[in-house]
Amino acid sequence: MAAAQVWSVDPRTGERRGAVGTEATPDDVDRAVRAAHAARDALADRAVRAAFLRGAAALLEEDRDRLVAEADAETALGPARLTSELARTCYQLGAFAGVVEEGAFLDVVIDHPDATATPPVPDLRRYKVPLGVVAVYAASNFPFAFSVPGGDTASALAAGCPVVVKAHPGHPATSALAADVLGRAAERHGLPRAVAGLVHGFDAGVALVRHPLVAAAGFTGSVRGGRALFDAAAARPVPIPFHGELGSLNPVLVTRDAAAERAGTIGTGLAGSMTLGAGQFCVKPGLVLVPTGADGDELVAALAAAVEDAPEGVLLDHRMRDAFVAGVAERAALPDVEAPVTPGAAGDHTVGAGFLTVPAARLAAPGPHDLLLEECFGPVTVVARYAGDDEATAVLSRLPGNLTATVHLSAAEAAGRGNGAGILARLTPLAGRVLVDGWPTGVAVAPAQHHGGPYPATTSTSTSVGATAVERWLRPVTHQSVPEALLPPELRDDNPLGLPRRVDGHPEHPGRPGS
Amino acid sequence: MAAAQVWSVDPRTGERRGAVGTEATPDDVDRAVRAAHAARDALADRAVRAAFLRGAAALLEEDRDRLVAEADAETALGPARLTSELARTCYQLGAFAGVVEEGAFLDVVIDHPDATATPPVPDLRRYKVPLGVVAVYAASNFPFAFSVPGGDTASALAAGCPVVVKAHPGHPATSALAADVLGRAAERHGLPRAVAGLVHGFDAGVALVRHPLVAAAGFTGSVRGGRALFDAAAARPVPIPFHGELGSLNPVLVTRDAAAERAGTIGTGLAGSMTLGAGQFCVKPGLVLVPTGADGDELVAALAAAVEDAPEGVLLDHRMRDAFVAGVAERAALPDVEAPVTPGAAGDHTVGAGFLTVPAARLAAPGPHDLLLEECFGPVTVVARYAGDDEATAVLSRLPGNLTATVHLSAAEAAGRGNGAGILARLTPLAGRVLVDGWPTGVAVAPAQHHGGPYPATTSTSTSVGATAVERWLRPVTHQSVPEALLPPELRDDNPLGLPRRVDGHPEHPGRPGS
């Protein structure tokens, strides 16, 4: 049986643009993983890794026009958004190069012998080493930033782990182009192309997570697909860490005082956030608690006016378009659910943004309305109208884990006069990022970022964005009583690499004044 | 049906000493978890947590004689070992109190807004929060240090997580006593006793890992039991982190030059390490690669002489004794396996230490001798005689993950003349701790310690000993654009708690000169 063709499809027409190779057979997957595994020693040098990451960013910038055009043809995300996503991707590669160079991620801890401890402490020197080959599952909605050259790949390479990326079927041609760029960057820095392999096909993705030489996996996608791979990772004879970002409702609470103060601004802001990128962000606000009464009505009216003005959009592919149209229809058919602006199918290949409203009481106890507490990918949000704080709290207490949770406060509440701190304390258990007076879309690449949250937001406590994303691909190893002559340079007393470290309990930061 | 009685049994006689309550019913487990969950806010204050941990250590010391007597009657580990284990346990509680006070484990990272980044960075402030109720599965072989008041409990409480401990059936009375001490310490510091609950019974352990309010689990025990609980944790509707230490062979390689230099010393040292505590340590050296030839023969002779002198021992319980006797017999019956000193049953309730030898070639490829690559709990080790380095390497390459891997080098090799560094590089992928010229038994409690390793040594990349053990029970949360008035004190610019942190990329250590 011949291997299945992989097609690039234009979501604006539903037409095939052309074939992009074939789906990987089990043998192909095995070859890619073995080649990546064989390449891991080539990544051992931190300086080479940093140069490679920066080189990849430079080559991506060089090829920007071609990459953006290809991605736009496959995803319809538009050149402006894709250009900015590619810039973000390159910035991220550079940021991880900086992480590699600084070396704090190695977590070097040195304890000299202490015979007075119970039990006595011998010479102990700990640092972190790469886990091995990382399987990366690319996302539909970020053809660059969460795909072949994205955060999982960049952080794994930064950690010293080769990757094999399973391309998303929504943008196979973009994936192939980006993989070629990574391959060329690798070669320029004396690394085998296999440090960043690529495979296509659903079955290849399953084979990848089961491969004995795959040591960890990163995933961004749906709850169903992610959970199946998580289960496969856990069921292996040797289970591996599976860092998956699966789904998130991203609740927003608008307090009564905030609505009284600026209903219109909040309604318009919400419209902008929920329709951004045709609602195809994992941090799209999908459930908004708005007070009953005139202020809340004004907020909803402002939201309606802004959403009505939103242009029709093309979703990433027709499967997602179908799921969006069906998901919205199913939700809109629930009792007491209204659609001030009806979301759903528009032109033959486009959808219109909209939103649903529901009394919050309908969500306060289990029932058919629980469907509204599940993510619906696309330009729709659910506005739940609450009468009192108890009702809002009851809904929040029923939510699954989220990437983000947001509250809009009045100026007085934000200044500490009111229950702002109490609300934040209630939101914190729900999410990995809590925001005040903002919108969750727009995930900054920064050391303090955390992009993750309780399940199903993520399958682990880790982040897929920000400097600490590198921690996912490392494990500690302690050297006990290893003679100076045999210590890796990272663990030597004289610190030839100038690494930040903790020695006998005291932090040291070489190169920083006063340390 | 009445709940089953829990019996304390004397392993020196096999007789029941008395009943220790009953096995927990599903309702009992539910009550314990809910009470622990309700107690989590009481643990929010770091100063209270630190005082509680120190208070628990002080009360354990006060009750030392009673605790040691009870533990000795249930485990036959002997007063000397148990006294030292209790001291270690108390030291560990104090060490975690220090970790709590320093606050570095909170991983505070603050990024002020930066409009020049791609995308722009808003005000982001990250720290770590406790996961929630932790289920702790106590170990058979450490009635204190890896049981009720042990490392999992201490690190979880340090993180701010209440615990429910599933007692080991080998020492239920000791567990009840220790839980009472923790309860009294909690009360003295104004905490509910439920911050450290206790349940007995196999079914209770399964119910515990499946309870919706249990947020994470720590386990020390067998591969079979640990894997079953790991699988249950992964199969939950909401999977939880399961940090299990399951089993380890702890390979030791003796180089030809090391054997030539000090065969006798190494043989005697090995005898001491493998018979320590009747071989009931998770870091017992279970496979030792010794060169063929006269020097290796001398090492084996020294080992035999020392092991023959080792006193008979009582194992933790009769089930373990039966498993040891059967496991040794099955291994000794393999072709080409010899027993210079035969391990196995001695008196009615005692066992004798011994060791097996096998040509390393028998282990270099899959076959029935793979049984020798599985941990056999008790005073036995396997000496594999290798002819050349290739043979030793072939055996090492077939090993599952380990807590430790050790090499004995000659003085010249240790000084860097020879292949010492190459051997260390080969051992590192096998284990979480690599040692030179030492023995793996004796796990120091220190910041640089790592007690964990590739599966099945542990089910995660974490450690269960040392300061970083606390990381298992935390997850990061980022605060975005939260007004100063509403920020938790840990995240305020003025750093009222004096926490070490990273601000705009720069490490800060308040209270340290020059920072």
CSV table of C-alpha atoms in Angstrom, one decimal, chain A residues 39 56 63 75 103 165 192 257 272 282 383 398 402 473:
chain,number,residue,atom,x,y,z
A,39,ALA,CA,22.3,14.0,16.8
A,56,ALA,CA,17.5,30.0,12.8
A,63,ASP,CA,12.6,34.0,4.3
A,75,THR,CA,-4.4,29.2,7.2
A,103,GLY,CA,22.9,29.1,32.1
A,165,VAL,CA,7.9,17.7,15.0
A,192,PRO,CA,23.1,17.6,11.6
A,257,ASP,CA,-18.9,48.4,40.0
A,272,GLY,CA,-11.9,42.9,20.2
A,282,CYS,CA,-6.3,29.3,23.1
A,383,VAL,CA,-22.1,36.0,28.4
A,398,ARG,CA,-17.7,24.8,38.6
A,402,ASN,CA,-7.9,27.4,32.5
A,473,TRP,CA,13.1,19.0,28.9
